[in-house]
Coordinates of C-alpha atoms in Angstrom, one line a residue:
M13 CA 51.5 -136.3 10.4
D14 CA 53.8 -132.7 9.3
K15 CA 55.1 -132.5 12.4
D16 CA 59.0 -133.4 13.9
F17 CA 60.0 -135.4 17.4
D18 CA 63.2 -134.7 19.1
S19 CA 62.1 -138.0 21.2
I20 CA 60.1 -140.9 21.3
E21 CA 58.0 -140.2 24.6
E22 CA 57.6 -136.6 22.9
L23 CA 56.0 -138.5 20.1
M24 CA 54.4 -140.5 22.1
E25 CA 52.6 -137.8 24.3
Y26 CA 51.7 -136.5 21.4
V27 CA 49.9 -139.6 19.4
K28 CA 48.0 -139.8 23.0
K29 CA 46.5 -136.6 23.4
D30 CA 45.4 -137.4 19.6
M31 CA 44.1 -140.3 20.4
V32 CA 41.5 -139.0 23.7
K33 CA 40.8 -135.8 20.9
T34 CA 39.0 -138.6 18.7
I35 CA 37.5 -140.9 21.2
H36 CA 35.9 -137.7 22.2
R37 CA 34.9 -136.1 18.3
N38 CA 33.2 -140.0 17.8
S39 CA 32.0 -140.7 21.2
D40 CA 28.5 -141.2 19.0
E41 CA 29.4 -144.3 18.0
I42 CA 30.5 -145.3 21.3
E43 CA 26.9 -144.2 23.1
D44 CA 25.4 -146.1 20.1
V45 CA 27.2 -149.6 21.4
M46 CA 25.5 -148.0 25.0
L47 CA 22.1 -147.7 23.5
T48 CA 21.8 -151.0 21.7
N49 CA 22.5 -152.6 24.8
I50 CA 20.2 -150.2 27.1
K51 CA 17.1 -151.7 24.2
Q52 CA 18.1 -155.0 24.6
N53 CA 19.1 -155.7 27.8
V54 CA 17.5 -153.5 29.9
Y55 CA 13.8 -151.8 27.9
N56 CA 13.0 -155.7 26.3
A57 CA 14.0 -157.7 29.1
Y58 CA 10.5 -156.6 30.7
E59 CA 7.4 -153.6 30.3
P60 CA 7.2 -151.8 32.9
Q61 CA 3.1 -151.4 34.9
S62 CA 4.1 -148.8 38.3
Y63 CA 6.2 -146.8 35.8
N64 CA 6.2 -144.9 32.6
R65 CA 9.9 -145.1 31.1
R66 CA 11.9 -141.8 30.5
W67 CA 13.8 -143.1 27.3
E68 CA 15.3 -139.8 25.4
N69 CA 13.3 -137.8 28.1
G70 CA 16.1 -137.4 31.1
G71 CA 16.1 -141.6 31.3
L72 CA 18.8 -144.5 30.9
Y73 CA 18.4 -144.0 26.3
S74 CA 19.0 -140.6 26.8
R75 CA 22.4 -139.2 24.4
D76 CA 22.9 -136.4 27.3
N77 CA 23.6 -139.1 30.5
I78 CA 25.6 -141.1 28.9
I79 CA 29.4 -140.1 29.3
V80 CA 32.2 -140.4 26.9
S81 CA 35.6 -139.0 28.7
A82 CA 39.4 -140.1 27.8
K83 CA 42.6 -139.1 29.1
P84 CA 46.0 -140.3 28.4
V85 CA 48.3 -142.3 31.1
A86 CA 51.3 -143.9 31.2
D87 CA 51.2 -146.7 29.1
G88 CA 48.4 -145.1 26.4
V89 CA 44.6 -143.8 27.0
N90 CA 42.3 -144.8 29.8
I91 CA 38.2 -144.7 27.4
F92 CA 35.2 -144.6 30.6
I93 CA 31.9 -145.1 29.7
D94 CA 29.0 -144.3 32.1
N95 CA 25.4 -143.4 32.1
I96 CA 24.5 -140.9 35.0
T97 CA 20.7 -141.3 34.8
Q98 CA 19.4 -140.1 38.6
G99 CA 15.5 -141.7 39.1
G100 CA 12.5 -140.6 39.4
G101 CA 10.5 -142.5 41.5
W102 CA 11.5 -144.4 44.8
D103 CA 14.8 -144.1 43.8
K104 CA 15.0 -140.7 43.0
G105 CA 18.5 -139.3 43.6
A106 CA 20.3 -142.3 42.9
R107 CA 21.9 -143.2 39.8
I108 CA 19.9 -145.7 38.3
A109 CA 22.9 -147.5 36.0
E110 CA 24.1 -149.1 39.0
I111 CA 20.8 -150.4 39.8
I112 CA 19.7 -151.8 36.7
E113 CA 23.2 -153.2 36.3
Y114 CA 22.7 -154.9 39.9
G115 CA 19.8 -154.9 40.9
V116 CA 19.0 -155.1 43.9
G117 CA 17.2 -157.6 46.1
D118 CA 17.3 -161.7 45.1
P119 CA 16.4 -161.8 41.6
E120 CA 15.7 -165.3 42.5
D121 CA 13.0 -164.6 45.0
S122 CA 9.8 -164.6 43.3
D123 CA 8.6 -162.5 44.9
T124 CA 11.2 -159.8 43.8
P125 CA 9.8 -157.1 41.1
E126 CA 11.1 -157.1 37.8
Y127 CA 12.6 -153.9 38.0
A128 CA 14.8 -154.5 40.6
K129 CA 15.9 -157.7 39.7
P130 CA 20.1 -157.3 37.3
R131 CA 19.4 -155.8 34.0
P132 CA 23.6 -155.8 32.9
F133 CA 24.5 -153.8 30.3
M134 CA 27.5 -151.3 31.5
E135 CA 29.6 -154.5 31.0
P136 CA 28.3 -156.4 28.1
T137 CA 28.5 -152.0 26.1
R138 CA 32.7 -152.9 27.6
D139 CA 32.5 -156.1 26.1
D140 CA 31.1 -155.7 23.0
L141 CA 33.6 -152.4 22.6
E142 CA 36.3 -155.1 22.9
E143 CA 34.4 -158.3 20.4
Y144 CA 34.0 -155.2 17.9
E145 CA 36.9 -153.7 18.6
T146 CA 35.4 -150.1 17.8
I147 CA 37.4 -148.5 19.8
Q148 CA 40.2 -149.6 17.2
H149 CA 38.1 -148.6 14.1
I150 CA 37.1 -145.4 15.3
L151 CA 40.9 -144.3 15.2
K152 CA 42.0 -146.0 12.1
D153 CA 39.6 -144.0 10.7
N154 CA 40.1 -140.6 11.2
L155 CA 43.7 -140.6 12.3
D156 CA 45.0 -140.8 9.4
Y157 CA 49.4 -142.1 10.1
I158 CA 47.8 -144.9 12.7
K159 CA 46.5 -148.3 9.8

């Protein structure tokens, strides 16, 4: 980094903006963590009988439906990851990430269909990002002044 700064605050703003750009440029690595959790916790939970999964064709597993964003805040950078997939059946138009994450109906009730039971993938994605220090690795690998 060949830049002069007049204050610590100016340096911090520069670093935060650089971190945001780096996270956006490397969002595929963050998306990969979510895709792994979708496959393990959602798609491997059961094989649907009454509908076909869309997978990469506009479904939960489509990178086009996974949004990674970051923004500088007072004490660092906030990173957001979301899946904006909309339902195509009884849930048409609804964002299905929350429906899948938390389920609808009573998961203990034997009459609750498998698709309505919780299959969390958002929280496990966050946990995996923290456990495997994915964000830290992205920053260390791409910002030569962070070691």
